[in-house]
Amino acid sequence: FVVIFKFSILGARSILIAEFQNVIYKEWLPAIFGPEILDKYNLRLYPGSKYDHTLNAHIRNEFTTAAFRFGHSMVQVATANEI
C-alpha cells in the first residue's frame, strides 16, 4: 500500500509541475515580457522539449522574494466604490 501511495503522489506531483510549467512558459511569460525577450533569452518551449534532470532546478531565496513582490504588485485592490 505504501509503495502504491508513494507512486501515486509522485505521479500526481509530476503532472502538477508539468501543468504549472506549461502555464508559466506558454501564457504568463509571453504576457509579461513579450516575444522579443522570450526569443532573446531562449525561454520558449518548443514541441519535443524535454526535461533535463541534470540541471539544478533550485531557486535562490533572493529570486523567490523578488518574484513574490513582483507578482503581488500586479494585484489590483478594488476600492469600495468599484465593488
mmCIF file of C-alpha atoms in Angstrom:
data_model
loop_
_atom_site.group_PDB
_atom_site.id
_atom_site.type_symbol
_atom_site.label_atom_id
_atom_site.label_comp_id
_atom_site.label_asym_id
_atom_site.label_seq_id
_atom_site.Cartn_x
_atom_site.Cartn_y
_atom_site.Cartn_z
ATOM 1 C CA PHE A 1 0.000 0.000 0.000
ATOM 2 C CA VAL A 2 2.784 2.468 0.888
ATOM 3 C CA VAL A 3 4.544 1.885 -2.443
ATOM 4 C CA ILE A 4 1.321 2.460 -4.411
ATOM 5 C CA PHE A 5 0.512 5.580 -2.380
ATOM 6 C CA LYS A 6 4.025 6.985 -2.830
ATOM 7 C CA PHE A 7 3.938 6.278 -6.581
ATOM 8 C CA SER A 8 0.557 7.960 -6.983
ATOM 9 C CA ILE A 9 1.713 11.041 -5.026
ATOM 10 C CA LEU A 10 4.897 11.331 -7.100
ATOM 11 C CA GLY A 11 2.935 10.831 -10.319
ATOM 12 C CA ALA A 12 0.418 13.491 -9.340
ATOM 13 C CA ARG A 13 3.259 15.832 -8.356
ATOM 14 C CA SER A 14 4.942 15.361 -11.747
ATOM 15 C CA ILE A 15 1.712 16.106 -13.581
ATOM 16 C CA LEU A 16 1.053 19.184 -11.467
ATOM 17 C CA ILE A 17 4.572 20.545 -12.037
ATOM 18 C CA ALA A 18 4.281 19.933 -15.799
ATOM 19 C CA GLU A 19 0.950 21.784 -15.929
ATOM 20 C CA PHE A 20 2.377 24.662 -13.885
ATOM 21 C CA GLN A 21 5.394 24.973 -16.186
ATOM 22 C CA ASN A 22 3.144 24.872 -19.228
ATOM 23 C CA VAL A 23 1.054 27.788 -17.948
ATOM 24 C CA ILE A 24 4.142 29.797 -16.962
ATOM 25 C CA TYR A 25 6.052 29.331 -20.228
ATOM 26 C CA LYS A 26 3.148 29.466 -22.686
ATOM 27 C CA GLU A 27 0.849 32.048 -21.099
ATOM 28 C CA TRP A 28 2.353 34.092 -18.264
ATOM 29 C CA LEU A 29 5.888 34.801 -19.550
ATOM 30 C CA PRO A 30 4.729 35.895 -23.031
ATOM 31 C CA ALA A 31 2.143 38.224 -21.468
ATOM 32 C CA ILE A 32 4.676 39.784 -19.077
ATOM 33 C CA PHE A 33 7.835 40.005 -21.200
ATOM 34 C CA GLY A 34 6.688 39.764 -24.813
ATOM 35 C CA PRO A 35 8.080 37.649 -27.645
ATOM 36 C CA GLU A 36 11.321 39.608 -28.087
ATOM 37 C CA ILE A 37 12.583 38.841 -24.563
ATOM 38 C CA LEU A 38 11.480 35.198 -24.812
ATOM 39 C CA ASP A 39 13.471 34.767 -28.019
ATOM 40 C CA LYS A 40 16.483 36.721 -26.719
ATOM 41 C CA TYR A 41 16.840 34.507 -23.626
ATOM 42 C CA ASN A 42 15.583 31.279 -25.238
ATOM 43 C CA LEU A 43 12.610 30.954 -22.874
ATOM 44 C CA ARG A 44 10.157 29.378 -25.285
ATOM 45 C CA LEU A 45 9.004 25.786 -25.038
ATOM 46 C CA TYR A 46 9.165 24.013 -28.360
ATOM 47 C CA PRO A 47 7.403 20.820 -29.422
ATOM 48 C CA GLY A 48 9.536 17.934 -28.292
ATOM 49 C CA SER A 49 11.149 19.933 -25.465
ATOM 50 C CA LYS A 50 12.428 17.553 -22.809
ATOM 51 C CA TYR A 51 13.117 17.953 -19.110
ATOM 52 C CA ASP A 52 16.854 17.937 -18.332
ATOM 53 C CA HIS A 53 17.276 16.229 -14.962
ATOM 54 C CA THR A 54 20.968 17.181 -14.845
ATOM 55 C CA LEU A 55 20.202 20.886 -14.369
ATOM 56 C CA ASN A 56 19.932 22.380 -10.897
ATOM 57 C CA ALA A 57 16.275 23.408 -10.543
ATOM 58 C CA HIS A 58 16.577 25.063 -7.132
ATOM 59 C CA ILE A 59 15.561 28.694 -6.785
ATOM 60 C CA ARG A 60 17.602 31.161 -4.781
ATOM 61 C CA ASN A 61 15.789 32.889 -1.961
ATOM 62 C CA GLU A 62 16.516 36.336 -3.424
ATOM 63 C CA PHE A 63 14.789 35.427 -6.688
ATOM 64 C CA THR A 64 11.814 33.975 -4.829
ATOM 65 C CA THR A 65 11.421 37.184 -2.830
ATOM 66 C CA ALA A 66 11.648 39.361 -5.946
ATOM 67 C CA ALA A 67 9.139 37.193 -7.829
ATOM 68 C CA PHE A 68 6.792 37.229 -4.842
ATOM 69 C CA ARG A 69 6.897 41.036 -4.660
ATOM 70 C CA PHE A 70 6.515 41.437 -8.420
ATOM 71 C CA GLY A 71 3.524 39.113 -8.505
ATOM 72 C CA HIS A 72 1.834 40.892 -5.654
ATOM 73 C CA SER A 73 2.475 44.296 -7.232
ATOM 74 C CA MET A 74 0.349 43.140 -10.178
ATOM 75 C CA VAL A 75 -2.710 42.600 -7.961
ATOM 76 C CA GLN A 76 -5.107 45.500 -8.065
ATOM 77 C CA VAL A 77 -7.116 46.172 -4.939
ATOM 78 C CA ALA A 78 -10.727 47.160 -5.523
ATOM 79 C CA THR A 79 -11.975 50.138 -3.568
ATOM 80 C CA ALA A 80 -15.447 50.311 -2.008
ATOM 81 C CA ASN A 81 -16.678 52.452 -4.941
ATOM 82 C CA GLU A 82 -15.584 49.866 -7.530
ATOM 83 C CA ILE A 83 -17.387 46.917 -5.945
#
